[in-house]
CSV table of C-alpha atoms in Angstrom, one decimal:
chain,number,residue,atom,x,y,z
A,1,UNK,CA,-9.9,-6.2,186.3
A,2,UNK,CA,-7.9,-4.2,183.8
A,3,UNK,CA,-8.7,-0.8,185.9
A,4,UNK,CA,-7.4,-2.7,189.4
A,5,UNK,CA,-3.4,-2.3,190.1
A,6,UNK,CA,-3.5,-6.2,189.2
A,7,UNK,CA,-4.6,-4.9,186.0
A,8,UNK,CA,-1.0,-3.6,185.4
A,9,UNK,CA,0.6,-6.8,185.4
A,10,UNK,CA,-2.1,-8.8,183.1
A,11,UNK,CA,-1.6,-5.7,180.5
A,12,UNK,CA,2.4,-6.0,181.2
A,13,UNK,CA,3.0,-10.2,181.1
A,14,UNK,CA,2.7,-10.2,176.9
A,15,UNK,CA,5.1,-7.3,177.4
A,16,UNK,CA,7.2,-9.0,179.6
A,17,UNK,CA,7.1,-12.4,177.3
A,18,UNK,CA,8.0,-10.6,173.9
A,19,UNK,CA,10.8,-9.0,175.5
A,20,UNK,CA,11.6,-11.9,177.0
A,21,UNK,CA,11.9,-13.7,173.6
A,22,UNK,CA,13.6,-10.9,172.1
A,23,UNK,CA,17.4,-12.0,171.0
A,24,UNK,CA,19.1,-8.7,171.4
A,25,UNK,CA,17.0,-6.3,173.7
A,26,UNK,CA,18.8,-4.4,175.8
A,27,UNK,CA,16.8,-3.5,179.3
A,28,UNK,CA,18.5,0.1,179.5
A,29,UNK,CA,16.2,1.4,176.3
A,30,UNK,CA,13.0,-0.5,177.0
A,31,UNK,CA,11.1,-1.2,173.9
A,32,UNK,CA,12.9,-1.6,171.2
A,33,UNK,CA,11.9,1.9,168.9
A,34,UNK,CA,10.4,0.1,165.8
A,35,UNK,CA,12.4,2.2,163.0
A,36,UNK,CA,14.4,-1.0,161.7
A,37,UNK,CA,11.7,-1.3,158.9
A,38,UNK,CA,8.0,-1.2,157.4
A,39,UNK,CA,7.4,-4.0,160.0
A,40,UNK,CA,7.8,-3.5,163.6
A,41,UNK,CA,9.2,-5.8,166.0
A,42,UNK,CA,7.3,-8.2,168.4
A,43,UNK,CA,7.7,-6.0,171.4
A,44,UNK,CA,6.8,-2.2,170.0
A,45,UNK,CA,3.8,-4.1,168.2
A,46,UNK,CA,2.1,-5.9,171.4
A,47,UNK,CA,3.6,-2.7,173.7
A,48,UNK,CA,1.9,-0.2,171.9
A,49,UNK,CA,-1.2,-2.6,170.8
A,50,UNK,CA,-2.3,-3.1,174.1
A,51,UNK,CA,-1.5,0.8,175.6
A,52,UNK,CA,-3.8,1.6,172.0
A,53,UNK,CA,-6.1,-1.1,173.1
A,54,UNK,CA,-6.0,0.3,176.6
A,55,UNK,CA,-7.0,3.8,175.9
A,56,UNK,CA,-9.7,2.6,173.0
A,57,UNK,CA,-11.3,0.5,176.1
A,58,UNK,CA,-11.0,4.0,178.1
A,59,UNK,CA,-12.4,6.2,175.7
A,60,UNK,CA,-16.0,3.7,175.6
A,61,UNK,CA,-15.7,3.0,179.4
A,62,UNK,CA,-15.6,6.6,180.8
A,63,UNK,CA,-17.0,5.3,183.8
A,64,UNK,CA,-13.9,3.4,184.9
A,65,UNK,CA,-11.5,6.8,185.0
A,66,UNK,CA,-13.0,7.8,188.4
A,67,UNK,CA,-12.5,3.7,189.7
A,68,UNK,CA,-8.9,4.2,188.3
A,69,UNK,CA,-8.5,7.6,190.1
A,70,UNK,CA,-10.0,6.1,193.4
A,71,UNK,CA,-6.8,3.9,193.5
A,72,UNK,CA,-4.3,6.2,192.8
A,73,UNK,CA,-1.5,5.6,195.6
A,74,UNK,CA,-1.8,1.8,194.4
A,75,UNK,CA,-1.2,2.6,190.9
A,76,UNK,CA,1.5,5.2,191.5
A,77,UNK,CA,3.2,2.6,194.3
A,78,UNK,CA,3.0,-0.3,191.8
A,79,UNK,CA,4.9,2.1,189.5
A,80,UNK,CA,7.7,3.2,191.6
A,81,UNK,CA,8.6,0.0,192.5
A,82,UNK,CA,8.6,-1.7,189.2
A,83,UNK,CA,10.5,1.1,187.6
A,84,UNK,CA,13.3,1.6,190.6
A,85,UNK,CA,13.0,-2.5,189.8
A,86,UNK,CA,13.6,-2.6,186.2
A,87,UNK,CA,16.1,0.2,186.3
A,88,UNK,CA,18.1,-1.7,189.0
A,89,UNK,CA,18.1,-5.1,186.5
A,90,UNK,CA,19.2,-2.8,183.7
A,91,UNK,CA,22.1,-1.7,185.3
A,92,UNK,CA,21.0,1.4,187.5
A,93,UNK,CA,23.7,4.2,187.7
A,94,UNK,CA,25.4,1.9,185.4
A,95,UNK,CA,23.6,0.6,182.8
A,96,UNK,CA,24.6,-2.2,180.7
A,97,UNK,CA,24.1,-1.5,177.0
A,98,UNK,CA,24.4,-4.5,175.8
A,99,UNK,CA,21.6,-7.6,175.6
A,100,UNK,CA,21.0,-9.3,179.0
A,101,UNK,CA,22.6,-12.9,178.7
A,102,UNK,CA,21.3,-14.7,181.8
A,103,UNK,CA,17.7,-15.8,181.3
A,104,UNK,CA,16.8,-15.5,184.8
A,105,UNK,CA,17.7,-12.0,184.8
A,106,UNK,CA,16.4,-11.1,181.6
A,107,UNK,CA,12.9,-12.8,183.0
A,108,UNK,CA,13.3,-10.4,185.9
A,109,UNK,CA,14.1,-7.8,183.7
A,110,UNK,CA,11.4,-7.8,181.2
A,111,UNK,CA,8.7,-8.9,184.3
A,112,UNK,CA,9.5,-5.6,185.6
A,113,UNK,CA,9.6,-3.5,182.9
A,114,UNK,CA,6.0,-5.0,181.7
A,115,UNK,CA,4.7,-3.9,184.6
A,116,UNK,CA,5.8,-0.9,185.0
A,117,UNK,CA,5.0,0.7,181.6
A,118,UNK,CA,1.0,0.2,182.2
A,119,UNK,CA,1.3,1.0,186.2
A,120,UNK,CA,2.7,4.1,185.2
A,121,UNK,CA,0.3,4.6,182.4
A,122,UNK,CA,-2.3,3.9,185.1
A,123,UNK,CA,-0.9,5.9,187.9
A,124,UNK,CA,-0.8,8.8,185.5
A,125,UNK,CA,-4.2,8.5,184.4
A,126,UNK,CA,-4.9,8.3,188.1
A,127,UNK,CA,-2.9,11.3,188.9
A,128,UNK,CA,-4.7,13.3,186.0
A,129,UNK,CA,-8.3,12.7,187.0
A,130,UNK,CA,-8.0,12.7,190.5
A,131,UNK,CA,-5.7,16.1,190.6
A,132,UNK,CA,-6.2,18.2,187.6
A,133,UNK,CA,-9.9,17.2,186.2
A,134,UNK,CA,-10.7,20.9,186.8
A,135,UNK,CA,-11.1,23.7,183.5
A,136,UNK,CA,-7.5,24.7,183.0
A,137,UNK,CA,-6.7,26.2,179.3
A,138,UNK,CA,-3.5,25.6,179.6
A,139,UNK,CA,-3.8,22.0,179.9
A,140,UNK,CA,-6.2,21.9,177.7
A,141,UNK,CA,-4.1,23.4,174.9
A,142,UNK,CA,-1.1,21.3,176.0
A,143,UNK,CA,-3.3,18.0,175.6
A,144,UNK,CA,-4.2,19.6,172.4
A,145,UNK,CA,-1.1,19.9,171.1
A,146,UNK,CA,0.3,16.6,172.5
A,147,UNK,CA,-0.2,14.3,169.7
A,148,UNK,CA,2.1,16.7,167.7
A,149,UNK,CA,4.4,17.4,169.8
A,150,UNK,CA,5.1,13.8,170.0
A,151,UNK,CA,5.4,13.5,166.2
A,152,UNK,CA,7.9,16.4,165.6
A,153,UNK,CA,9.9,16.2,168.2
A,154,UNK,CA,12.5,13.6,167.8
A,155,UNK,CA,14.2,15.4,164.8
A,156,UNK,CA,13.9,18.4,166.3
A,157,UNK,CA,15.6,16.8,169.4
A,158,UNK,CA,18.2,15.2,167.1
A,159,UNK,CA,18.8,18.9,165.1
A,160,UNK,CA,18.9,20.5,169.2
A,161,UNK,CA,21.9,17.5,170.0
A,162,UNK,CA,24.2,18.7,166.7
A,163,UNK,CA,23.6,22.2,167.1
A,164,UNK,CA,24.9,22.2,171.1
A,165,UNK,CA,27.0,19.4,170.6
A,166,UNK,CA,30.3,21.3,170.4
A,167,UNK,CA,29.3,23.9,173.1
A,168,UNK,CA,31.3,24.3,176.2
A,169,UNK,CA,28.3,24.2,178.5
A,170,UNK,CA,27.4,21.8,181.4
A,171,UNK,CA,25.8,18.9,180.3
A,172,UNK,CA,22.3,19.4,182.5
A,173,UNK,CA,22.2,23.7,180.5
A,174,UNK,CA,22.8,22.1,177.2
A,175,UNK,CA,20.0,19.4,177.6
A,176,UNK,CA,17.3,22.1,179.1
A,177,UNK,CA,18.2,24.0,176.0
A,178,UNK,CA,17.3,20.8,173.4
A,179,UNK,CA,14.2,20.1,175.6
A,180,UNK,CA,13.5,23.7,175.7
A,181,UNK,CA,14.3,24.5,172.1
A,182,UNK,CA,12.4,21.3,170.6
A,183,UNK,CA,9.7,21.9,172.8
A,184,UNK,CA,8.7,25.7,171.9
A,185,UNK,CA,9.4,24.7,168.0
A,186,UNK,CA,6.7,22.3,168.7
A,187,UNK,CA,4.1,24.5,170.2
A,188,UNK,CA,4.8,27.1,167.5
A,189,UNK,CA,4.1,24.9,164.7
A,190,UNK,CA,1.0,23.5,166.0
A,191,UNK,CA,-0.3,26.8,166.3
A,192,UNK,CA,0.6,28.0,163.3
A,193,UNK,CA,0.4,25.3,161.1
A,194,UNK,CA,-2.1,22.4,163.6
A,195,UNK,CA,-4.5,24.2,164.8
A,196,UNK,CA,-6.1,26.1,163.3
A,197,UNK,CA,-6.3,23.9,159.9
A,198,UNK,CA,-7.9,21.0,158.5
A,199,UNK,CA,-4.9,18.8,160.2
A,200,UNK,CA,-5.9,20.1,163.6
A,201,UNK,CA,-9.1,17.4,162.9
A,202,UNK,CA,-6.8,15.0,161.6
A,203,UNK,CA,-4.9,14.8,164.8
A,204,UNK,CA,-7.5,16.1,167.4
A,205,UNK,CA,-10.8,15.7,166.2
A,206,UNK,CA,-11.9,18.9,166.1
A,207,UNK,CA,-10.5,22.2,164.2
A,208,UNK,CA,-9.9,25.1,166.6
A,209,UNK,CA,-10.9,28.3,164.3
A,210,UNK,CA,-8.7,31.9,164.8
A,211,UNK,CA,-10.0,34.2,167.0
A,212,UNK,CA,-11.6,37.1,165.2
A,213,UNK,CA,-11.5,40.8,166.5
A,214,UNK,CA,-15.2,41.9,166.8
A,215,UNK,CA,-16.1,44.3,164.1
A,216,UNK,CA,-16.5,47.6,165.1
A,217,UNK,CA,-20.4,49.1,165.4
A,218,UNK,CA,-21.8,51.0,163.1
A,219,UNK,CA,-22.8,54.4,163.9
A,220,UNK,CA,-26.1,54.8,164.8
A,221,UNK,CA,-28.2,57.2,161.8
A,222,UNK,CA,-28.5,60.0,164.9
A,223,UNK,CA,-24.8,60.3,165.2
């Protein structure tokens, strides 16, 4: 059921109904980031529960990734339309930053926005086995370094924003230079401090060890 594009909405109605309940959420930003406290709200808790609980279900049911990749325009379909749907609620071109007062509307809202966070996990996990399940290194030192990247990067994003913040540059050359600056910070530390140590097993499972040079031969007693 879970793997169907009907799967998307059962994973997104708790979504939808903490959201929903939520006093101040604003629809622009999604879930609320849980960095208010040691205790995260009811939204990030059952968002990111059930995407963990998602992928731990995955991970044991390999089986299902091809079922999942079978369906892939439904998925990605499902996805468009909630997203263009939530975005539209929050505001669109406009967004309002400030918490959605009529209920209906905030129902809407949050119904969308449930949805579309697990068709798009879907559709991507769709995309990703249907399109790119082929030997590539490059992915497979990107996916590698993912869980990282993900760590470190919102300081280093913050640190990219203060630096260029004072720069007389379009908008759109300043932000490729924070994506591009945070992102190449992140793929050098992971390679030189990730890894290639003990927290590359931490965070991967599995320590990559430094390629070694092969040692020259030695010369044969004849020579």
């Amino acid at each position: 059921m879970l793997v169907q594009p009907g799967g998307a909405v059962v994973l997104g109605a708790p979504l939808a109904l903490a959201l929903w309940l939520h006093p101040n959420w604003v629809a622009f930003f999604g879930v609320p980031t849980p960095d208010a406290g040691l205790i995260p709200n009811t939204p990030a808790l059952v968002g990111f529960g059930l995407a963990f609980g998602l992928g731990a279900l995955l991970d044991r049911r390999r089986d299902l990734l091809e079922r999942i990749a079978a369906r892939w325009p439904l998925h990605l379909g499902l996805a468009l339309a909630a997203g263009a749907t939530a975005l539209d609620l929050a505001g669109g071109p406009n967004p309002r930053l400030e918490p959605i007062t009529d209920p209906a509307i905030k129902a809407a809202a949050a119904g969308a926005f449930g949805v579309a966070v697990y068709a798009s996990s879907l559709a991507a996990v769709a995309l990703a086995v249907r399109f790119c399940s082929g030997h590539s290194a490059v992915r497979r030192y990107f996916a590698d370094a993912a869980y990282w990247i993900y760590i470190v990067h919102l300081p280093l994003v913050m640190v990219g924003q203060v630096l260029v913040q004072d720069w007389s540059l379009f908008w759109p050359v300043k932000l490729a230079l924070i994506v591009g600056g945070a992102l190449a910070a992140s793929i050098a530390g992971y390679e030189l401090l990730i890894r290639h140590s003990f927290m590359g097993r931490w965070l991967n499972g599995r320590r990559v060890p430094w390629r070694r040079r092969p040692a020259a031969s030695a010369p044969s007693p004849a020579e």
